[in-house]
Every structure is written in C-alpha cells, then in structure tokens.
Amino acid sequence: QVQLVESGGGLVQPGGSLRLSCAASGSIFSINAMGWYRQAPGKERELVAAITSGGSTNYADSVKGRFTISRDNAKNTVYLQMNSLKPEDTAVYYCNAADLVAARVRYLEVWGQGTLVTVSS
C-alpha cells in the first residue's frame, strides 16, 4: 500500500523557520513530481511548491524567496524548508505525489494526511 507520511509541522513565531518532510513508502518504483499544498481555514487548497524527479521546481508567488523545496529520490522523500514565516502561512500542509508507480500500479496522485503549521506569536 502506497503511503505518504508527513512530519515537521508545529507552532512557530513569525519570522521563524520550519522544515517539513514527506516520505513515500510502499514498493515505490518511480515518482514523477512531488509537492506541497496547503489549505487554510475557509480557503481552497493551493499549491505551495513542487519538484520533478529531475529537480525542476515551481513555487507559489507568495512563498518565493522564503520557501525551498528539495527532494531525495533515493529515499522517495520531499522536503520543504520554510523561512521567514508569516501568520498567513498558517495552514494544513499536504504532501502530494504525482504519477507514481509502485508494485506495477500507476497512481495519478497520492496525498498525505496533512500536517498543521501555525505561525503565531
């Protein structure tokens, strides 16, 4: 069974930093793209950052220059380093894997369970 397990969320003061991790498990053969989305209360889920297996990245304008996405293909793990956090970054952050192949089954998308990030003084 394919799973994405996130970790690293929590409470941080404005201006602080957090690092999120997401590990995929379950006889993974390949993952095309991995990314992070977030959903704040009362708002739609939005893309924060994504990275392909080749290392190409994409960021939401609101996090450019503050967040960095990286990936360890050997560990099927994606990271999100979040610096200079703002209260408006408060949300549940979800890990996403797109075009994943595991045990000869192809998955268009797999989602993690989400991890809460709260930025508050």
Short mmCIF file of N, CA, C and O in Angstrom, two decimals:
data_model
loop_
_atom_site.label_atom_id
_atom_site.label_comp_id
_atom_site.label_asym_id
_atom_site.label_seq_id
_atom_site.Cartn_x
_atom_site.Cartn_y
_atom_site.Cartn_z
N GLN A 1 0.85 -1.20 0.00
CA GLN A 1 0.00 0.00 0.00
C GLN A 1 0.88 1.24 0.00
O GLN A 1 1.78 1.37 0.81
N VAL A 2 0.59 2.15 -0.91
CA VAL A 2 1.38 3.36 -1.03
C VAL A 2 0.92 4.37 0.01
O VAL A 2 -0.29 4.59 0.17
N GLN A 3 1.87 4.97 0.70
CA GLN A 3 1.54 5.98 1.70
C GLN A 3 2.53 7.13 1.61
O GLN A 3 3.69 6.95 1.27
N LEU A 4 2.02 8.32 1.93
CA LEU A 4 2.87 9.49 2.11
C LEU A 4 2.72 9.91 3.57
O LEU A 4 1.60 10.15 4.02
N VAL A 5 3.82 10.01 4.27
CA VAL A 5 3.78 10.36 5.68
C VAL A 5 4.56 11.65 5.89
O VAL A 5 5.76 11.72 5.62
N GLU A 6 3.85 12.67 6.36
CA GLU A 6 4.44 13.98 6.58
C GLU A 6 4.88 14.13 8.04
O GLU A 6 4.30 13.52 8.93
N SER A 7 5.84 14.99 8.24
CA SER A 7 6.27 15.34 9.59
C SER A 7 6.89 16.72 9.57
O SER A 7 7.24 17.24 8.50
N GLY A 8 7.00 17.33 10.76
CA GLY A 8 7.69 18.60 10.87
C GLY A 8 6.82 19.80 11.13
O GLY A 8 7.33 20.91 11.32
N GLY A 9 5.52 19.64 11.13
CA GLY A 9 4.66 20.78 11.40
C GLY A 9 4.71 21.18 12.87
O GLY A 9 5.32 20.50 13.70
N GLY A 10 4.07 22.29 13.18
CA GLY A 10 4.04 22.74 14.56
C GLY A 10 3.77 24.23 14.67
O GLY A 10 3.36 24.87 13.70
N LEU A 11 4.01 24.75 15.86
CA LEU A 11 3.79 26.17 16.15
C LEU A 11 5.12 26.90 16.09
O LEU A 11 6.12 26.46 16.68
N VAL A 12 5.14 28.02 15.38
CA VAL A 12 6.36 28.82 15.26
C VAL A 12 5.98 30.29 15.28
O VAL A 12 4.88 30.67 14.86
N GLN A 13 6.87 31.10 15.79
CA GLN A 13 6.62 32.54 15.83
C GLN A 13 6.87 33.16 14.46
O GLN A 13 7.65 32.63 13.66
N PRO A 14 6.23 34.28 14.19
CA PRO A 14 6.51 34.99 12.92
C PRO A 14 8.00 35.26 12.77
O PRO A 14 8.67 35.65 13.73
N GLY A 15 8.48 35.04 11.56
CA GLY A 15 9.90 35.19 11.29
C GLY A 15 10.70 33.93 11.50
O GLY A 15 11.88 33.87 11.13
N GLY A 16 10.09 32.93 12.08
CA GLY A 16 10.78 31.68 12.35
C GLY A 16 10.82 30.74 11.17
O GLY A 16 10.37 31.09 10.06
N SER A 17 11.35 29.55 11.42
CA SER A 17 11.53 28.57 10.36
C SER A 17 11.00 27.21 10.79
O SER A 17 10.97 26.89 11.99
N LEU A 18 10.59 26.43 9.80
CA LEU A 18 10.20 25.04 9.99
C LEU A 18 10.64 24.26 8.77
O LEU A 18 10.73 24.83 7.67
N ARG A 19 10.87 22.98 8.97
CA ARG A 19 11.19 22.09 7.85
C ARG A 19 10.21 20.93 7.86
O ARG A 19 10.14 20.17 8.83
N LEU A 20 9.47 20.80 6.76
CA LEU A 20 8.56 19.68 6.59
C LEU A 20 9.22 18.57 5.79
O LEU A 20 10.02 18.85 4.89
N SER A 21 8.87 17.35 6.14
CA SER A 21 9.36 16.18 5.41
C SER A 21 8.18 15.31 5.01
O SER A 21 7.16 15.26 5.71
N CYS A 22 8.34 14.62 3.90
CA CYS A 22 7.29 13.70 3.43
C CYS A 22 7.98 12.52 2.79
O CYS A 22 8.69 12.67 1.79
N ALA A 23 7.73 11.35 3.36
CA ALA A 23 8.33 10.13 2.84
C ALA A 23 7.27 9.24 2.23
O ALA A 23 6.24 8.97 2.85
N ALA A 24 7.54 8.78 1.02
CA ALA A 24 6.65 7.84 0.35
C ALA A 24 7.13 6.42 0.59
O ALA A 24 8.33 6.14 0.55
N SER A 25 6.18 5.53 0.84
CA SER A 25 6.54 4.15 1.09
C SER A 25 5.56 3.22 0.37
O SER A 25 4.46 3.64 0.01
N GLY A 26 6.00 1.96 0.17
CA GLY A 26 5.12 1.00 -0.46
C GLY A 26 5.59 0.51 -1.81
O GLY A 26 4.91 0.60 -2.80
N SER A 27 6.81 -0.06 -1.84
CA SER A 27 7.36 -0.65 -3.07
C SER A 27 7.37 0.36 -4.22
O SER A 27 6.97 0.05 -5.35
N ILE A 28 7.82 1.56 -3.92
CA ILE A 28 7.85 2.63 -4.91
C ILE A 28 8.86 2.32 -6.01
O ILE A 28 10.01 1.99 -5.73
N PHE A 29 8.43 2.44 -7.25
CA PHE A 29 9.35 2.29 -8.39
C PHE A 29 9.79 3.66 -8.90
O PHE A 29 10.96 3.89 -9.15
N SER A 30 8.83 4.56 -9.05
CA SER A 30 9.16 5.90 -9.54
C SER A 30 8.09 6.89 -9.12
O SER A 30 6.92 6.52 -8.93
N ILE A 31 8.50 8.14 -8.99
CA ILE A 31 7.57 9.24 -8.72
C ILE A 31 7.98 10.39 -9.63
O ILE A 31 9.12 10.84 -9.58
N ASN A 32 7.05 10.87 -10.43
CA ASN A 32 7.39 11.95 -11.34
C ASN A 32 7.58 13.25 -10.57
O ASN A 32 8.67 13.79 -10.47
N ALA A 33 6.52 13.75 -9.99
CA ALA A 33 6.60 15.02 -9.28
C ALA A 33 6.12 14.85 -7.84
O ALA A 33 5.22 14.06 -7.56
N MET A 34 6.74 15.60 -6.95
CA MET A 34 6.28 15.66 -5.56
C MET A 34 6.12 17.12 -5.19
O MET A 34 6.82 17.99 -5.72
N GLY A 35 5.18 17.37 -4.31
CA GLY A 35 4.94 18.75 -3.98
C GLY A 35 4.23 18.93 -2.65
O GLY A 35 3.86 17.95 -1.99
N TRP A 36 4.08 20.18 -2.31
CA TRP A 36 3.38 20.57 -1.09
C TRP A 36 2.24 21.52 -1.44
O TRP A 36 2.42 22.45 -2.22
N TYR A 37 1.10 21.23 -0.87
CA TYR A 37 -0.07 22.09 -0.97
C TYR A 37 -0.44 22.51 0.45
O TYR A 37 -0.01 21.90 1.43
N ARG A 38 -1.25 23.54 0.54
CA ARG A 38 -1.74 23.95 1.86
C ARG A 38 -3.17 24.42 1.76
O ARG A 38 -3.62 24.87 0.71
N GLN A 39 -3.85 24.29 2.89
CA GLN A 39 -5.24 24.73 2.97
C GLN A 39 -5.45 25.43 4.30
O GLN A 39 -5.32 24.81 5.36
N ALA A 40 -5.75 26.71 4.21
CA ALA A 40 -6.06 27.50 5.40
C ALA A 40 -7.55 27.43 5.67
O ALA A 40 -8.34 27.14 4.75
N PRO A 41 -7.98 27.68 6.90
CA PRO A 41 -9.42 27.63 7.22
C PRO A 41 -10.23 28.53 6.31
O PRO A 41 -9.89 29.71 6.12
N GLY A 42 -11.27 27.97 5.72
CA GLY A 42 -12.14 28.75 4.87
C GLY A 42 -11.62 29.03 3.48
O GLY A 42 -12.26 29.76 2.71
N LYS A 43 -10.47 28.45 3.16
CA LYS A 43 -9.88 28.70 1.84
C LYS A 43 -9.69 27.39 1.09
O LYS A 43 -9.71 26.31 1.68
N GLU A 44 -9.49 27.52 -0.21
CA GLU A 44 -9.25 26.34 -1.03
C GLU A 44 -7.79 25.89 -0.89
O GLU A 44 -6.91 26.67 -0.55
N ARG A 45 -7.58 24.62 -1.18
CA ARG A 45 -6.23 24.08 -1.17
C ARG A 45 -5.45 24.71 -2.32
O ARG A 45 -5.96 24.83 -3.44
N GLU A 46 -4.21 25.10 -2.05
CA GLU A 46 -3.40 25.74 -3.06
C GLU A 46 -2.01 25.12 -3.12
O GLU A 46 -1.49 24.62 -2.11
N LEU A 47 -1.41 25.18 -4.29
CA LEU A 47 -0.05 24.69 -4.46
C LEU A 47 0.92 25.64 -3.78
O LEU A 47 0.84 26.85 -3.96
N VAL A 48 1.84 25.07 -3.01
CA VAL A 48 2.90 25.85 -2.39
C VAL A 48 4.19 25.72 -3.21
O VAL A 48 4.80 26.71 -3.61
N ALA A 49 4.59 24.48 -3.46
CA ALA A 49 5.81 24.24 -4.22
C ALA A 49 5.79 22.82 -4.75
O ALA A 49 5.17 21.94 -4.15
N ALA A 50 6.47 22.61 -5.87
CA ALA A 50 6.55 21.28 -6.46
C ALA A 50 7.93 21.08 -7.07
O ALA A 50 8.60 22.06 -7.43
N ILE A 51 8.32 19.80 -7.17
CA ILE A 51 9.62 19.48 -7.73
C ILE A 51 9.51 18.18 -8.52
O ILE A 51 8.87 17.22 -8.08
N THR A 52 10.11 18.16 -9.69
CA THR A 52 10.09 16.95 -10.51
C THR A 52 11.25 16.03 -10.13
O THR A 52 12.15 16.42 -9.37
N SER A 53 11.23 14.85 -10.69
CA SER A 53 12.32 13.90 -10.42
C SER A 53 13.65 14.44 -10.95
O SER A 53 14.71 14.06 -10.45
N GLY A 54 13.58 15.30 -11.92
CA GLY A 54 14.80 15.90 -12.48
C GLY A 54 15.28 17.14 -11.75
O GLY A 54 16.34 17.69 -12.07
N GLY A 55 14.47 17.60 -10.78
CA GLY A 55 14.90 18.74 -9.98
C GLY A 55 14.29 20.08 -10.36
O GLY A 55 14.60 21.10 -9.73
N SER A 56 13.44 20.11 -11.36
CA SER A 56 12.78 21.37 -11.71
C SER A 56 11.77 21.73 -10.63
O SER A 56 11.04 20.86 -10.15
N THR A 57 11.75 23.01 -10.27
CA THR A 57 10.88 23.45 -9.17
C THR A 57 9.89 24.51 -9.63
O THR A 57 10.11 25.21 -10.62
N ASN A 58 8.83 24.62 -8.85
CA ASN A 58 7.79 25.61 -9.10
C ASN A 58 7.28 26.07 -7.74
O ASN A 58 7.04 25.24 -6.86
N TYR A 59 7.12 27.39 -7.58
CA TYR A 59 6.69 27.94 -6.30
C TYR A 59 5.50 28.88 -6.49
O TYR A 59 5.39 29.58 -7.50
N ALA A 60 4.66 28.93 -5.48
CA ALA A 60 3.63 29.96 -5.44
C ALA A 60 4.32 31.31 -5.23
O ALA A 60 5.34 31.39 -4.52
N ASP A 61 3.77 32.35 -5.82
CA ASP A 61 4.38 33.67 -5.69
C ASP A 61 4.51 34.09 -4.23
O ASP A 61 5.47 34.76 -3.84
N SER A 62 3.56 33.67 -3.41
CA SER A 62 3.53 34.11 -2.02
C SER A 62 4.67 33.54 -1.18
O SER A 62 4.94 34.04 -0.08
N VAL A 63 5.34 32.50 -1.67
CA VAL A 63 6.40 31.87 -0.88
C VAL A 63 7.77 31.97 -1.54
O VAL A 63 8.77 31.55 -0.95
N LYS A 64 7.83 32.52 -2.74
CA LYS A 64 9.11 32.65 -3.43
C LYS A 64 10.09 33.46 -2.59
O LYS A 64 9.76 34.50 -2.06
N GLY A 65 11.30 32.94 -2.49
CA GLY A 65 12.34 33.61 -1.71
C GLY A 65 12.32 33.26 -0.24
O GLY A 65 13.27 33.60 0.48
N ARG A 66 11.27 32.59 0.21
CA ARG A 66 11.18 32.21 1.63
C ARG A 66 11.19 30.70 1.81
O ARG A 66 11.73 30.19 2.80
N PHE A 67 10.57 29.98 0.90
CA PHE A 67 10.46 28.53 1.00
C PHE A 67 11.36 27.87 -0.05
O PHE A 67 11.52 28.40 -1.16
N THR A 68 11.90 26.72 0.31
CA THR A 68 12.71 25.94 -0.61
C THR A 68 12.29 24.49 -0.59
O THR A 68 12.24 23.88 0.49
N ILE A 69 11.97 23.96 -1.75
CA ILE A 69 11.60 22.54 -1.85
C ILE A 69 12.81 21.76 -2.35
O ILE A 69 13.57 22.24 -3.20
N SER A 70 12.99 20.58 -1.78
CA SER A 70 14.07 19.71 -2.23
C SER A 70 13.60 18.27 -2.15
O SER A 70 12.54 17.98 -1.57
N ARG A 71 14.42 17.40 -2.73
CA ARG A 71 13.94 16.02 -2.87
C ARG A 71 15.13 15.07 -2.84
O ARG A 71 16.19 15.36 -3.40
N ASP A 72 14.93 13.93 -2.18
CA ASP A 72 15.91 12.85 -2.18
C ASP A 72 15.25 11.68 -2.91
O ASP A 72 14.41 10.97 -2.34
N ASN A 73 15.59 11.50 -4.18
CA ASN A 73 14.93 10.47 -4.97
C ASN A 73 15.22 9.06 -4.43
O ASN A 73 14.37 8.18 -4.51
N ALA A 74 16.39 8.86 -3.90
CA ALA A 74 16.75 7.54 -3.38
C ALA A 74 15.89 7.16 -2.18
O ALA A 74 15.62 5.99 -1.95
N LYS A 75 15.45 8.18 -1.44
CA LYS A 75 14.63 7.93 -0.25
C LYS A 75 13.15 8.20 -0.51
O LYS A 75 12.34 8.07 0.41
N ASN A 76 12.83 8.59 -1.74
CA ASN A 76 11.43 8.93 -2.06
C ASN A 76 10.87 9.93 -1.06
O ASN A 76 9.74 9.79 -0.57
N THR A 77 11.66 10.93 -0.76
CA THR A 77 11.31 11.90 0.26
C THR A 77 11.42 13.32 -0.31
O THR A 77 12.36 13.61 -1.07
N VAL A 78 10.47 14.15 0.07
CA VAL A 78 10.49 15.55 -0.33
C VAL A 78 10.48 16.41 0.93
O VAL A 78 9.88 16.03 1.94
N TYR A 79 11.17 17.53 0.85
CA TYR A 79 11.29 18.43 1.98
C TYR A 79 10.79 19.83 1.61
O TYR A 79 10.84 20.22 0.44
N LEU A 80 10.35 20.56 2.61
CA LEU A 80 10.00 21.95 2.39
C LEU A 80 10.61 22.76 3.53
O LEU A 80 10.18 22.65 4.68
N GLN A 81 11.63 23.53 3.22
CA GLN A 81 12.24 24.42 4.19
C GLN A 81 11.51 25.75 4.13
O GLN A 81 11.47 26.39 3.07
N MET A 82 10.94 26.13 5.25
CA MET A 82 10.14 27.35 5.31
C MET A 82 10.82 28.35 6.23
O MET A 82 10.98 28.09 7.43
N ASN A 83 11.22 29.48 5.68
CA ASN A 83 11.87 30.53 6.44
C ASN A 83 11.02 31.79 6.41
O ASN A 83 10.12 31.93 5.59
N SER A 84 11.34 32.71 7.32
CA SER A 84 10.62 33.99 7.39
C SER A 84 9.11 33.77 7.38
O SER A 84 8.37 34.41 6.63
N LEU A 85 8.66 32.86 8.20
CA LEU A 85 7.24 32.51 8.22
C LEU A 85 6.38 33.67 8.68
O LEU A 85 6.77 34.48 9.53
N LYS A 86 5.20 33.74 8.08
CA LYS A 86 4.23 34.79 8.37
C LYS A 86 2.94 34.16 8.90
O LYS A 86 2.65 32.99 8.59
N PRO A 87 2.15 34.91 9.62
CA PRO A 87 0.87 34.36 10.10
C PRO A 87 0.00 33.83 8.95
O PRO A 87 -0.71 32.84 9.14
N GLU A 88 0.09 34.44 7.81
CA GLU A 88 -0.72 33.98 6.67
C GLU A 88 -0.23 32.66 6.08
O GLU A 88 -0.89 32.10 5.19
N ASP A 89 0.89 32.15 6.56
CA ASP A 89 1.34 30.82 6.15
C ASP A 89 0.67 29.73 6.97
O ASP A 89 0.84 28.54 6.69
N THR A 90 -0.09 30.11 7.98
CA THR A 90 -0.80 29.14 8.80
C THR A 90 -1.78 28.34 7.97
O THR A 90 -2.64 28.91 7.27
N ALA A 91 -1.65 27.02 8.03
CA ALA A 91 -2.49 26.15 7.21
C ALA A 91 -2.14 24.70 7.53
O ALA A 91 -1.13 24.42 8.19
N VAL A 92 -2.96 23.80 7.02
CA VAL A 92 -2.59 22.39 6.98
C VAL A 92 -1.84 22.17 5.67
O VAL A 92 -2.33 22.53 4.60
N TYR A 93 -0.66 21.62 5.79
CA TYR A 93 0.20 21.38 4.63
C TYR A 93 0.10 19.90 4.24
O TYR A 93 0.30 19.02 5.07
N TYR A 94 -0.16 19.69 2.96
CA TYR A 94 -0.34 18.34 2.44
C TYR A 94 0.76 18.01 1.45
O TYR A 94 1.08 18.82 0.56
N CYS A 95 1.29 16.83 1.56
CA CYS A 95 2.25 16.32 0.59
C CYS A 95 1.50 15.64 -0.55
O CYS A 95 0.47 15.00 -0.33
N ASN A 96 2.03 15.78 -1.74
CA ASN A 96 1.42 15.19 -2.92
C ASN A 96 2.48 14.52 -3.78
O ASN A 96 3.56 15.06 -3.96
N ALA A 97 2.14 13.36 -4.30
CA ALA A 97 3.00 12.68 -5.27
C ALA A 97 2.18 12.45 -6.52
O ALA A 97 1.07 11.90 -6.45
N ALA A 98 2.71 12.87 -7.65
CA ALA A 98 2.00 12.75 -8.91
C ALA A 98 2.71 11.77 -9.84
O ALA A 98 3.93 11.76 -9.93
N ASP A 99 1.89 10.97 -10.52
CA ASP A 99 2.41 9.98 -11.48
C ASP A 99 3.40 9.06 -10.76
O ASP A 99 4.59 9.03 -11.08
N LEU A 100 2.89 8.30 -9.83
CA LEU A 100 3.67 7.39 -9.00
C LEU A 100 3.43 5.96 -9.45
O LEU A 100 2.30 5.57 -9.71
N VAL A 101 4.51 5.19 -9.55
CA VAL A 101 4.41 3.78 -9.92
C VAL A 101 4.94 2.94 -8.76
O VAL A 101 6.06 3.17 -8.28
N ALA A 102 4.12 2.01 -8.34
CA ALA A 102 4.51 1.13 -7.24
C ALA A 102 3.88 -0.24 -7.47
O ALA A 102 2.68 -0.32 -7.76
N ALA A 103 4.69 -1.29 -7.34
CA ALA A 103 4.20 -2.66 -7.50
C ALA A 103 3.39 -2.81 -8.79
O ALA A 103 2.32 -3.41 -8.81
N ARG A 104 3.90 -2.21 -9.87
CA ARG A 104 3.31 -2.28 -11.20
C ARG A 104 1.96 -1.61 -11.30
O ARG A 104 1.19 -1.86 -12.24
N VAL A 105 1.63 -0.77 -10.33
CA VAL A 105 0.40 0.00 -10.37
C VAL A 105 0.78 1.47 -10.51
O VAL A 105 1.67 1.95 -9.83
N ARG A 106 0.07 2.16 -11.38
CA ARG A 106 0.33 3.57 -11.61
C ARG A 106 -0.75 4.40 -10.91
O ARG A 106 -1.95 4.17 -11.12
N TYR A 107 -0.33 5.35 -10.12
CA TYR A 107 -1.24 6.24 -9.40
C TYR A 107 -1.08 7.64 -9.97
O TYR A 107 0.03 8.16 -10.05
N LEU A 108 -2.20 8.24 -10.33
CA LEU A 108 -2.13 9.62 -10.82
C LEU A 108 -1.71 10.58 -9.71
O LEU A 108 -0.90 11.47 -9.91
N GLU A 109 -2.28 10.39 -8.55
CA GLU A 109 -1.98 11.25 -7.41
C GLU A 109 -2.12 10.46 -6.12
O GLU A 109 -3.01 9.64 -5.98
N VAL A 110 -1.23 10.75 -5.19
CA VAL A 110 -1.32 10.24 -3.83
C VAL A 110 -1.14 11.42 -2.88
O VAL A 110 -0.27 12.27 -3.11
N TRP A 111 -1.95 11.44 -1.83
CA TRP A 111 -1.89 12.53 -0.86
C TRP A 111 -1.51 12.03 0.53
O TRP A 111 -1.87 10.92 0.93
N GLY A 112 -0.80 12.87 1.25
CA GLY A 112 -0.54 12.62 2.64
C GLY A 112 -1.72 13.06 3.49
O GLY A 112 -2.70 13.62 2.98
N GLN A 113 -1.60 12.82 4.79
CA GLN A 113 -2.71 13.11 5.70
C GLN A 113 -2.73 14.56 6.14
O GLN A 113 -3.73 15.03 6.69
N GLY A 114 -1.65 15.28 5.92
CA GLY A 114 -1.57 16.69 6.28
C GLY A 114 -0.88 16.91 7.61
O GLY A 114 -0.97 16.08 8.52
N THR A 115 -0.20 18.03 7.70
CA THR A 115 0.45 18.43 8.95
C THR A 115 0.18 19.92 9.17
O THR A 115 0.29 20.72 8.25
N LEU A 116 -0.19 20.27 10.39
CA LEU A 116 -0.59 21.63 10.69
C LEU A 116 0.62 22.51 10.99
O LEU A 116 1.48 22.16 11.81
N VAL A 117 0.66 23.63 10.32
CA VAL A 117 1.66 24.66 10.59
C VAL A 117 0.94 25.90 11.10
O VAL A 117 0.04 26.42 10.41
N THR A 118 1.30 26.35 12.27
CA THR A 118 0.68 27.53 12.87
C THR A 118 1.77 28.56 13.13
O THR A 118 2.75 28.27 13.81
N VAL A 119 1.58 29.74 12.55
CA VAL A 119 2.54 30.84 12.73
C VAL A 119 1.85 31.90 13.57
O VAL A 119 0.93 32.58 13.10
N SER A 120 2.29 32.03 14.80
CA SER A 120 1.63 32.94 15.73
C SER A 120 2.58 33.31 16.86
O SER A 120 3.42 32.51 17.26
N SER A 121 2.40 34.52 17.36
CA SER A 121 3.19 34.96 18.50
C SER A 121 2.43 34.70 19.80
O SER A 121 2.93 35.00 20.88
#
